[in-house]
XYZ file of N, CA and C in Angstrom:
261
model
N 11.844 -22.350 24.365
C 10.563 -21.526 23.407
C 9.675 -22.551 23.261
N 8.332 -21.777 23.038
C 7.234 -22.806 22.680
C 6.962 -22.663 21.074
N 6.983 -23.520 20.107
C 6.312 -23.366 18.895
C 4.824 -23.403 18.524
N 4.362 -22.369 17.655
C 3.338 -22.165 17.223
C 2.610 -22.752 15.834
N 1.652 -23.626 16.103
C 1.595 -24.753 15.024
C 0.155 -24.438 14.234
N 0.020 -24.508 13.273
C -1.282 -24.383 12.508
C -0.694 -25.539 11.714
N -1.882 -25.677 10.625
C -1.753 -27.046 9.868
C -0.540 -27.397 8.750
N -0.296 -26.137 8.303
C 0.677 -26.070 7.398
C 1.987 -25.471 7.647
N 1.979 -24.910 9.294
C 3.200 -24.009 9.206
C 3.672 -24.318 10.621
N 4.812 -24.461 10.809
C 5.463 -24.345 12.177
C 6.400 -23.013 12.301
N 5.803 -22.133 13.620
C 6.824 -20.785 13.726
C 7.225 -21.256 15.084
N 8.760 -20.869 15.081
C 9.688 -20.830 16.170
C 9.937 -19.755 16.786
N 9.498 -18.806 17.725
C 9.845 -17.711 18.058
C 11.627 -17.653 17.937
N 12.102 -16.342 17.498
C 13.357 -16.207 17.126
C 13.875 -15.067 18.282
N 15.181 -14.765 18.339
C 16.039 -13.726 19.376
C 15.679 -12.646 18.537
N 15.435 -11.439 18.856
C 15.408 -10.235 17.814
C 17.071 -9.972 16.907
N 17.714 -10.409 17.796
C 19.010 -10.151 16.647
C 18.965 -10.878 15.726
N 18.391 -12.259 15.897
C 18.510 -13.181 14.478
C 17.595 -12.795 13.639
N 16.770 -12.250 14.110
C 15.588 -11.915 13.399
C 16.160 -10.493 12.747
N 16.726 -9.629 13.150
C 17.130 -8.635 12.407
C 17.982 -8.957 11.102
N 18.872 -10.068 11.316
C 19.894 -10.339 10.508
C 19.332 -11.358 9.275
N 18.154 -11.961 9.812
C 17.106 -12.595 8.195
C 16.965 -11.725 7.127
N 16.911 -12.329 5.969
C 16.791 -11.841 4.880
C 15.470 -11.772 4.671
N 14.639 -10.710 4.326
C 13.585 -10.227 4.218
C 12.783 -11.068 2.852
N 12.138 -12.121 3.022
C 11.551 -12.709 1.938
C 10.501 -11.982 1.064
N 9.828 -10.773 1.626
C 8.880 -10.643 0.914
C 9.244 -9.201 0.626
N 10.685 -8.491 0.474
C 10.623 -7.194 0.052
C 10.329 -6.564 1.077
N 10.422 -5.091 1.017
C 10.301 -3.739 1.845
C 8.463 -3.518 1.588
N 8.195 -3.240 2.733
C 6.612 -3.128 2.475
C 6.342 -1.695 2.928
N 5.640 -0.893 1.872
C 5.559 0.584 2.462
C 4.157 0.799 2.085
N 3.209 1.814 2.667
C 2.093 2.265 2.386
C 2.415 3.849 2.172
N 0.792 4.582 2.031
C 0.871 6.008 1.516
C 1.710 6.605 2.604
N 2.237 7.641 2.285
C 2.739 8.412 3.333
C 1.490 9.373 4.058
N 1.997 9.348 5.295
C 0.769 10.670 6.130
C 0.658 11.776 5.341
N -0.982 12.001 5.217
C -1.508 13.305 4.828
C -2.368 14.159 5.213
N -1.534 15.259 5.957
C -2.549 16.112 6.840
C -3.909 16.514 6.398
N -4.042 16.450 5.340
C -5.567 16.612 4.977
C -6.994 16.019 5.389
N -5.829 14.935 5.775
C -6.984 13.262 6.087
C -6.763 12.999 7.723
N -6.887 13.617 8.788
C -6.464 13.097 9.631
C -7.550 12.022 10.495
N -8.716 11.911 9.925
C -9.624 10.859 10.563
C -9.059 9.341 10.259
N -9.707 8.547 10.958
C -9.597 7.023 10.759
C -10.181 6.769 9.334
N -11.538 7.009 9.196
C -11.920 6.956 7.815
C -11.394 7.427 6.508
N -10.547 6.381 5.912
C -9.460 6.907 4.598
C -10.512 7.135 3.454
N -11.345 7.036 3.160
C -12.261 6.953 1.722
C -12.010 8.173 0.934
N -12.369 9.619 1.586
C -11.765 10.435 0.944
C -10.342 10.689 0.618
N -9.303 10.086 1.324
C -7.708 10.366 1.096
C -7.862 9.545 -0.261
N -8.344 7.966 -0.041
C -8.676 7.230 -1.289
C -8.962 7.679 -2.564
N -9.980 8.115 -2.532
C -10.513 8.915 -3.509
C -9.512 10.096 -3.964
N -8.936 10.983 -3.296
C -8.023 11.985 -3.872
C -6.993 11.148 -4.158
N -6.498 10.437 -3.995
C -5.553 9.485 -4.397
C -5.470 9.156 -5.808
N -6.831 8.173 -5.971
C -7.258 7.836 -7.551
C -7.476 9.046 -8.427
N -8.076 10.219 -7.999
C -8.163 10.976 -8.357
C -6.645 11.681 -9.147
N -5.908 11.625 -8.251
C -4.570 12.141 -8.454
C -3.827 11.508 -9.637
N -4.014 10.043 -9.737
C -3.144 9.249 -10.378
C -4.164 9.496 -11.810
N -5.150 9.356 -11.777
C -5.877 9.607 -13.068
C -5.770 10.945 -13.870
N -5.401 12.021 -12.916
C -4.994 13.315 -13.414
C -3.659 13.073 -14.074
N -3.285 12.400 -13.356
C -1.414 12.467 -13.870
C -1.184 11.495 -15.124
N -2.294 10.494 -15.273
C -2.213 9.548 -16.803
C -2.640 10.720 -17.839
N -4.066 11.612 -17.536
C -4.315 12.388 -18.562
C -3.289 13.414 -19.005
N -2.693 14.058 -17.764
C -1.447 14.854 -17.920
C -0.397 14.512 -18.870
N -0.224 13.519 -18.668
C 1.292 12.304 -19.248
C 1.060 11.506 -20.308
N -0.632 11.819 -21.460
C -0.621 10.980 -22.073
C -0.649 9.215 -21.876
N -1.082 8.914 -20.711
C -1.141 7.583 -20.247
C -0.470 7.431 -19.934
N 1.285 7.690 -19.425
C 2.550 7.256 -19.388
C 2.145 6.473 -18.210
N 2.212 5.363 -17.923
C 2.182 4.640 -16.486
C 3.348 4.896 -15.754
N 4.699 4.733 -16.374
C 5.947 5.120 -15.850
C 6.343 5.958 -14.855
N 5.329 7.341 -15.173
C 5.679 8.368 -14.646
C 4.635 8.788 -13.773
N 3.653 7.624 -13.699
C 2.558 7.929 -12.780
C 2.603 6.499 -11.564
N 3.516 6.106 -12.007
C 3.713 4.739 -10.904
C 3.917 5.386 -9.525
N 4.323 6.008 -8.788
C 4.180 6.193 -7.473
C 2.741 6.539 -7.033
N 2.036 7.330 -8.037
C 0.668 8.047 -7.852
C -0.329 6.467 -7.638
N -0.136 5.626 -8.941
C -0.628 4.494 -8.938
C -0.459 3.473 -7.613
N 0.824 3.553 -7.564
C 0.903 2.713 -5.966
C 0.244 2.854 -4.667
N 0.402 4.196 -4.402
C -0.528 4.872 -3.534
C -1.760 4.609 -3.404
N -2.582 4.801 -4.586
C -3.925 4.665 -4.604
C -4.302 3.002 -4.331
N -3.496 2.294 -5.204
C -3.774 1.005 -5.067
C -3.640 -0.015 -3.464
N -2.424 0.870 -3.144
C -2.163 0.574 -1.726
C -3.186 0.881 -0.536
N -4.203 1.938 -0.950
C -4.776 2.242 0.303
C -6.232 2.231 -0.096
N -6.633 1.894 -1.302
C -7.873 1.920 -1.952
C -8.384 0.504 -1.915
N -9.623 0.327 -1.576
C -9.668 -1.371 -1.703
C -10.138 -1.629 -2.959
N -9.848 -3.029 -3.550
C -10.386 -3.415 -4.779
C -11.468 -3.042 -5.633
N -12.827 -3.014 -4.634
C -13.806 -2.900 -4.906
C -13.895 -1.750 -5.357
N -13.498 -0.504 -4.682
C -13.428 0.693 -4.916
C -12.965 1.018 -6.489
N -11.632 0.643 -6.874
C -11.369 0.874 -7.628
C -11.647 0.197 -8.990
N -12.343 -0.661 -8.822
C -13.101 -1.440 -9.934
C -14.362 -0.606 -10.373
N -15.059 0.012 -9.136
C -15.760 0.645 -9.488
C -15.725 2.126 -10.188
N -14.730 2.655 -10.065
C -14.444 3.953 -10.427
C -13.746 3.770 -11.548
């Protein structure tokens, strides 16, 4: 097998069996679940909707971040930081 090199990284391809049993150093990655209301590639409207659902949840629950944590995670996962900062 041939190694892939970069100035700071050396990666040697591993068999699938070995990769499957290796611990995940970065945890489990998840993103926003599919929403049939937004079938297009451009996800700007989906982002805006998720952001508004998060803000409405905060208002409904008197700013309780714990109760709105999943909505916050969804919005921050899909929306660019520039959009969140602007809104």
